[in-house]
Structure formats: structure tokens, C-alpha cells
XYZ file of C-alpha atoms in Angstrom:
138
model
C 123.488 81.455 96.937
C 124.914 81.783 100.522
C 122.312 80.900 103.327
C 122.357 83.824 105.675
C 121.340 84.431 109.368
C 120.239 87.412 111.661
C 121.650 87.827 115.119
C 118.746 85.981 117.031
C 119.211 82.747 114.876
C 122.981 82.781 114.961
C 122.863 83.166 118.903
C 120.150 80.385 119.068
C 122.725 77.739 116.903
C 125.797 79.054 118.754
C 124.728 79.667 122.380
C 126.925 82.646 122.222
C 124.748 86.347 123.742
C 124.383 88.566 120.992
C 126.791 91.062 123.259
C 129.354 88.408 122.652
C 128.593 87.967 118.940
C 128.947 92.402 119.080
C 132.467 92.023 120.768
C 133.764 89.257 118.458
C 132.648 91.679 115.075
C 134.291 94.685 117.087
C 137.710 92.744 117.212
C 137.304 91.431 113.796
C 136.997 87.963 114.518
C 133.670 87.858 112.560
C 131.577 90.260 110.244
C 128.341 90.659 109.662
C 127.168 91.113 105.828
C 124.345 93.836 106.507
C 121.268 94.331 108.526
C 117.732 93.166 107.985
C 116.534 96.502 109.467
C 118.102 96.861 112.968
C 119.359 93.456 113.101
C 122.878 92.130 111.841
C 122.727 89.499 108.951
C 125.822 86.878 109.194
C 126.969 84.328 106.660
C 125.218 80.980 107.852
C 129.573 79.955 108.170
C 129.718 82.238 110.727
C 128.842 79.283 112.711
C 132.186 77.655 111.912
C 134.169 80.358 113.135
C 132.624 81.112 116.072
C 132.576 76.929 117.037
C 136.514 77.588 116.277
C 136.950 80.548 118.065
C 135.265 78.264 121.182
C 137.728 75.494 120.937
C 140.859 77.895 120.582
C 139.660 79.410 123.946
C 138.557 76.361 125.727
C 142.668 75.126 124.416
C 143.378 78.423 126.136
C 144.489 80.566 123.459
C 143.691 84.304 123.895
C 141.067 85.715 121.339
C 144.088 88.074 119.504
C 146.053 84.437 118.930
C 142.316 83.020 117.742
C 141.892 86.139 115.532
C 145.613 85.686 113.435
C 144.446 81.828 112.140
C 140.614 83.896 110.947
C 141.382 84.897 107.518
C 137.649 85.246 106.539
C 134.157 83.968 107.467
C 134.882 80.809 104.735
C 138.410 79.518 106.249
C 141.011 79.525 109.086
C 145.177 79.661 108.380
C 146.048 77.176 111.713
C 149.475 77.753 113.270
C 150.307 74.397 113.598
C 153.190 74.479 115.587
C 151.414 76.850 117.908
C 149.045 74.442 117.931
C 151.435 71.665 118.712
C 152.645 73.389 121.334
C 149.728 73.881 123.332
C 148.486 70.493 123.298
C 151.976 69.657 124.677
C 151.144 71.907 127.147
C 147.968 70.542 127.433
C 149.492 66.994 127.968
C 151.911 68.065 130.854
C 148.495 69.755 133.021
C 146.522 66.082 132.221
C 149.819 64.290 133.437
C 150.112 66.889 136.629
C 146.390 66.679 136.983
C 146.156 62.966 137.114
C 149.371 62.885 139.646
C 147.387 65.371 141.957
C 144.250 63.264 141.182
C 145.684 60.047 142.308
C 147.748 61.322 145.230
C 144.506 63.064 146.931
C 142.541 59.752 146.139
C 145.544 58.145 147.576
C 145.375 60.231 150.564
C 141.729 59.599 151.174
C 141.892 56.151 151.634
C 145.676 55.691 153.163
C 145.457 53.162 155.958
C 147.990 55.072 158.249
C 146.669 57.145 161.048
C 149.341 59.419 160.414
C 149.939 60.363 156.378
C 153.982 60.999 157.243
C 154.462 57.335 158.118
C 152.783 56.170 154.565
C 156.119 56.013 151.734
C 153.433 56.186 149.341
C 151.855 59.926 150.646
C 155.741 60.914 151.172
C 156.543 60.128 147.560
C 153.450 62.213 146.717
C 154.620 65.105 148.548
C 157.976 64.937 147.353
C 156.593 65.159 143.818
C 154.611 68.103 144.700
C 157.479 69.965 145.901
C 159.987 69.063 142.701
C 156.668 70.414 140.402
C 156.507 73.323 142.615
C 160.286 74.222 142.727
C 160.236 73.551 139.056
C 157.252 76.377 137.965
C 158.957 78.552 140.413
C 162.043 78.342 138.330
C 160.592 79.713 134.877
């Protein structure tokens, strides 16, 4: 027999609002399986799906690419090479992140009075611009 939860329990284990939990049944990305008088009744798996639907958004996928990989409350279909692709993309922000990390570091403890004499803060800024001139491009 399936374990089942109301609303109040599911947004205790998931730390989702129950106006969340509302939005995410009126897009289909999960349904309840009846009421226990006013209140909606999930599958206790529901759990599952909405900790997946969390880690698809904090990869940055939108909740329409989230809801295409939900085939029920009991499994996901992954895209994996649309997964693949976005931790690629992932990758490249950590690498640019780390670059802008380490230059601003750099910056803060340069010895040179004036940044524009330092070949190290130049090279920084010269990397900036190439990024820049790069995302501009596409």
C-alpha cells in the first residue's frame, strides 16, 4: 500500500509553500491523488519529484524543460544530452567565475599603486574583454 501525504506534511518535508506545491499540480509537474476533506492528498514520492524539480531549476532549467523528463509521480525520462549540455555550460560559468574570482582577489592585493603598471591586472583585463567580445558575438 502506497504511503500518502496531505499538503501540510508534504510542504513540511519539502520546504516548498503550499502556493508553490498549487502551481507545480496546475502545470502538471505533480498530482495530487484526492483530498482528505479540503486538503490535497499526494503520493509520499511526490517528494522525489519535487527534490528533482529543485535540482533541474537550481541547474537552471526552466520548469516546462523540468516537466518533459516527469512522466509520473513514480519516475523521471532524463534527457541526457540536455543534461550534458548544461553541465558543460555549467563548467564554462565555474571556469569564468573562478577567472573573475582570482583576478578581483588579484586586484585587491596588487602591490602597484597604479593597477595599469601590474602585467598581471593587464592580462586580467585583457581576458575580460576577449570573454566580453566573445558573448557579444552569439
Amino acid at each position: 500500500m502506497q504511503k500518502t501525504l496531505d499538503i501540510s506534511e508534504v510542504v513540511k518535508r519539502s520546504g516548498l509553500p503550499a502556493s508553490t506545491l498549487r502551481y507545480y499540480e496546475d502545470k502538471g509537474l505533480i498530482k495530487s491523488i484526492g483530498r482528505n476533506g479540503l486538503r490535497r492528498v499526494f503520493n509520499e514520492k511526490v517528494i522525489n519529484i519535487l527534490a528533482s524539480i529543485s535540482l533541474g531549476q537550481l541547474a537552471g532549467l526552466t520548469l516546462d524543460e523540468i516537466g518533459t523528463m516527469i512522466i509520473d509521480s513514480n519516475r523521471v525520462q532524463i534527457d541526457r544530452n540536455k543534461l550534458t549540455t548544461k553541465a558543460n555550460e555549467i563548467e564554462q560559468t565555474i571556469a569564468q567565475l573562478s577567472a573573475v574570482r582570482d583576478g578581483l582577489r588579484h586586484a585587491a592585493v596588487c602591490p602597484e599603486e597604479n593597477h595599469f603598471n601590474c602585467p598581471k591586472f593587464l592580462k586580467l583585463l585583457h581576458n575580460a574583454n576577449q570573454y566580453t567580445k566573445k558573448r557579444n558575438k552569439s
